[in-house]
C-alpha positions as a printed NumPy array, in Angstrom:
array([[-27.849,  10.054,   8.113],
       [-25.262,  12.325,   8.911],
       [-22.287,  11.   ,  11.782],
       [-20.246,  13.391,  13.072],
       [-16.726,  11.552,  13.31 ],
       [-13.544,  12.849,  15.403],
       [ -9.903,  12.953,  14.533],
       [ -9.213,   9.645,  16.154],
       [-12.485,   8.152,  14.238],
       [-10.996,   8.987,  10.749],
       [ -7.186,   8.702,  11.396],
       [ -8.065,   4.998,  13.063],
       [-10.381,   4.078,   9.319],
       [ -7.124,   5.472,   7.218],
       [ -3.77 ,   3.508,   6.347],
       [ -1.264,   5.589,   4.396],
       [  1.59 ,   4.572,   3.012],
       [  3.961,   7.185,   2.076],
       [  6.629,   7.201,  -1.377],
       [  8.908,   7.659,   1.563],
       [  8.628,   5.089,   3.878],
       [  9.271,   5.327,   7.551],
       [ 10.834,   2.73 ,   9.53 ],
       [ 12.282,   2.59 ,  12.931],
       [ 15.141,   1.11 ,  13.838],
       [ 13.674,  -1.959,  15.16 ],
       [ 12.884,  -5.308,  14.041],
       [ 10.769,  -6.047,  11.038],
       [  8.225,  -7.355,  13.487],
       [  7.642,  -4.287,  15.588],
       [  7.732,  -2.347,  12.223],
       [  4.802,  -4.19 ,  11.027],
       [  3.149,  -4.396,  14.684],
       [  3.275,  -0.142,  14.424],
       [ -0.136,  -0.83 ,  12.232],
       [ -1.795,  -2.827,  15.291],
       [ -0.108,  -3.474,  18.154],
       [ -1.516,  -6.503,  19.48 ],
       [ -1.666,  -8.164,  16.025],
       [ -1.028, -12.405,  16.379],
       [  2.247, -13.923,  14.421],
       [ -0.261, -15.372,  12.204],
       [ -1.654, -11.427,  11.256],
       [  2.07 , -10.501,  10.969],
       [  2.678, -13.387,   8.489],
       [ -0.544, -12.313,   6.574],
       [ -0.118,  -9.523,   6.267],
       [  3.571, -10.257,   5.095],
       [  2.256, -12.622,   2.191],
       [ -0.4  ,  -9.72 ,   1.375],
       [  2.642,  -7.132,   0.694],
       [  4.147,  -9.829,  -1.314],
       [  7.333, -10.055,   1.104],
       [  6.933, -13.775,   2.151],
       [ 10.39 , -14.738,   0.086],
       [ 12.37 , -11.645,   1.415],
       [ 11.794, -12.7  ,   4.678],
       [ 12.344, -15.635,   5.094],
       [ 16.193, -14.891,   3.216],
       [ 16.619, -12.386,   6.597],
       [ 18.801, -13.769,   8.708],
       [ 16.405, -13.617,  11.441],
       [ 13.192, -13.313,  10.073],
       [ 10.856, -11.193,  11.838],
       [ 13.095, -10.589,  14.561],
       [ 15.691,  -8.929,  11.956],
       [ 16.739,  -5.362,  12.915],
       [ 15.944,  -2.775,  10.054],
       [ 18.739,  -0.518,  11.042],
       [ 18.464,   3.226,  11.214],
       [ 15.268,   4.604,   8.837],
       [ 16.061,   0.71 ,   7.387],
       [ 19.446,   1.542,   6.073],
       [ 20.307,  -2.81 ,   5.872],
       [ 17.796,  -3.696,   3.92 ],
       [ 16.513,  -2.392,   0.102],
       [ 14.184,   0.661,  -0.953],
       [ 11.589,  -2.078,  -2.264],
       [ 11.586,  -4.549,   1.176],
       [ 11.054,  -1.06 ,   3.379],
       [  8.16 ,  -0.073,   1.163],
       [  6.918,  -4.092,   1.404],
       [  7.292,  -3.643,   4.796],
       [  5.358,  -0.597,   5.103],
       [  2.521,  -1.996,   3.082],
       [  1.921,  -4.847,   5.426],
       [  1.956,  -2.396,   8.238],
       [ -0.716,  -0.641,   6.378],
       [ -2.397,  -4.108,   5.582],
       [ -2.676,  -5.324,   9.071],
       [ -4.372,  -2.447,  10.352],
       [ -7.445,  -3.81 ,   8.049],
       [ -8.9  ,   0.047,   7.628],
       [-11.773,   0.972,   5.96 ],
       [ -9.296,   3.207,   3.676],
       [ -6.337,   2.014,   1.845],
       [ -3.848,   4.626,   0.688],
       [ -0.677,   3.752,  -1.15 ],
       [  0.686,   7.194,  -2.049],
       [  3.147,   6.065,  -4.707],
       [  4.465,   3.673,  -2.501],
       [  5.276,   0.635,  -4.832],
       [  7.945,   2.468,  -7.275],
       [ 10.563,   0.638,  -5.298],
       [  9.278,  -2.586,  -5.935],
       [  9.629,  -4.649,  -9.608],
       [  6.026,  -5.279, -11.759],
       [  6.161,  -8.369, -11.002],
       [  5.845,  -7.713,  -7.433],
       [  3.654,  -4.876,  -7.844],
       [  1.053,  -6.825,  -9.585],
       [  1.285,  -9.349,  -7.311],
       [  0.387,  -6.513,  -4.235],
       [ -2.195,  -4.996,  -6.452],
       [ -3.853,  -8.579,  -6.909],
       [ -3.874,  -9.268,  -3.293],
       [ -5.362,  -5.863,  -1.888],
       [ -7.994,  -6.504,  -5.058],
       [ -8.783,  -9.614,  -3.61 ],
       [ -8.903,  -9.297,  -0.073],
       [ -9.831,  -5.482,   0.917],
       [-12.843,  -6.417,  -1.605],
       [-15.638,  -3.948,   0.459],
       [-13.098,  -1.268,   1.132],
       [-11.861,   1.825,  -0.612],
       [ -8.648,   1.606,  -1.613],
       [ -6.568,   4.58 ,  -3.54 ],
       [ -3.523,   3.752,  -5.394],
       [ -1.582,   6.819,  -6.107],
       [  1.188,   6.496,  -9.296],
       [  2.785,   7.454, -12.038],
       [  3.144,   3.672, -13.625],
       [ -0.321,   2.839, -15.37 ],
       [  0.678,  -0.804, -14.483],
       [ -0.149,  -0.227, -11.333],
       [ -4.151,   1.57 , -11.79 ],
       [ -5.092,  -0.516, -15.129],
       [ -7.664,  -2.546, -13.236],
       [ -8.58 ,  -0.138, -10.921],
       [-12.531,   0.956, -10.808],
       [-12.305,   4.446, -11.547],
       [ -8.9  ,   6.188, -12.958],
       [ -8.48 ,  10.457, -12.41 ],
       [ -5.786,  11.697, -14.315],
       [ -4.669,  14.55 , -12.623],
       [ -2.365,  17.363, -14.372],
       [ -1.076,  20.109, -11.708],
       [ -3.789,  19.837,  -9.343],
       [ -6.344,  19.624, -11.563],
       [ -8.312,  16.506, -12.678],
       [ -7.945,  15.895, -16.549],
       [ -9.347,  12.865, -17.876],
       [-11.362,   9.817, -15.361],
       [-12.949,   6.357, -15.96 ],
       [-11.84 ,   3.1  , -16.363],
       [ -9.007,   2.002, -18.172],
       [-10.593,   1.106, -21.319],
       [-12.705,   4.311, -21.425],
       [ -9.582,   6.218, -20.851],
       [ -8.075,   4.121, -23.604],
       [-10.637,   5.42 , -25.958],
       [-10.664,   9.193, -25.155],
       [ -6.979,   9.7  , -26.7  ],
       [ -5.59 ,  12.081, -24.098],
       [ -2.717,  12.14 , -21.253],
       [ -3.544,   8.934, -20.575],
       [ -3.657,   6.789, -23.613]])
């Protein structure tokens, strides 16, 4: 059963999040409601605790109303990236895509993200791009990839045993 989908069809089932994240200059709010516009406060907040950036929050001064500044100059490399994740989050696609985008962030914190897209983006594809093993040890399927090319894949453990790149 073949379905022809357009542009719009597979850009609207895809949330990227780039290594570099993009904010506006705008409040952490309309930052977040980028990745569905007419998301609730309650969404917002979800998909705040999903991208583990509950406790930052709630330190801004004003919340979700607190201006970003200029490509989010006032706050840290790790709170844009948190805040791009839950932009991702809320948009609830079919496809998850975190293109290196939790470098910025401690393991702690990274585990923590990791355990809540595990949990609740269960029926979805999700693709964790990195170069910290932390953060694909529990994936499904690992692909090693060396210049283009893929070197070694399978789960952690199998990759464990094979004794290349990756163990």
């Amino acid at each position: 059963n073949y379905q022809h989908l357009d542009d719009n069809e597979v850009r609207g089932s895809i949330s990227y999040v780039p290594q570099d994240n993009i904010l506006f200059s705008r409040s952490v709010r309309e930052n977040i409601l980028f990745g569905k516009p007419d998301a609730t406060d309650s969404e917002i907040l979800d998909a705040v605790e999903l991208a583990s950036f509950t406790e930052d929050l709630s330190r801004l001064e004003d919340g979700l109303d607190t201006l970003v500044g200029e490509r989010g100059a006032s706050i840290s490399g790790g709170q844009k990236q948190r805040i791009s994740i839950a932009r991702a989050l809320i948009k609830d696609a079919e496809v998850l895509i975190l293109d290196d985008s939790l470098s910025a962030v401690d393991t702690k914190t990274e585990q923590a993200i990791i355990r809540n897209i595990k949990e609740n983006r269960k029926n979805k594809t999700n693709i964790i791009v990195s170069h910290r093993l932390s953060a694909v040890k529990n994936a499904d399927q690992i692909i090693v990839m060396d210049e283009g090319k893929i070197t070694e894949r399978g789960t952690h453990d199998e990759l464990m045993n094979e004794h290349g790149w990756y163990n």
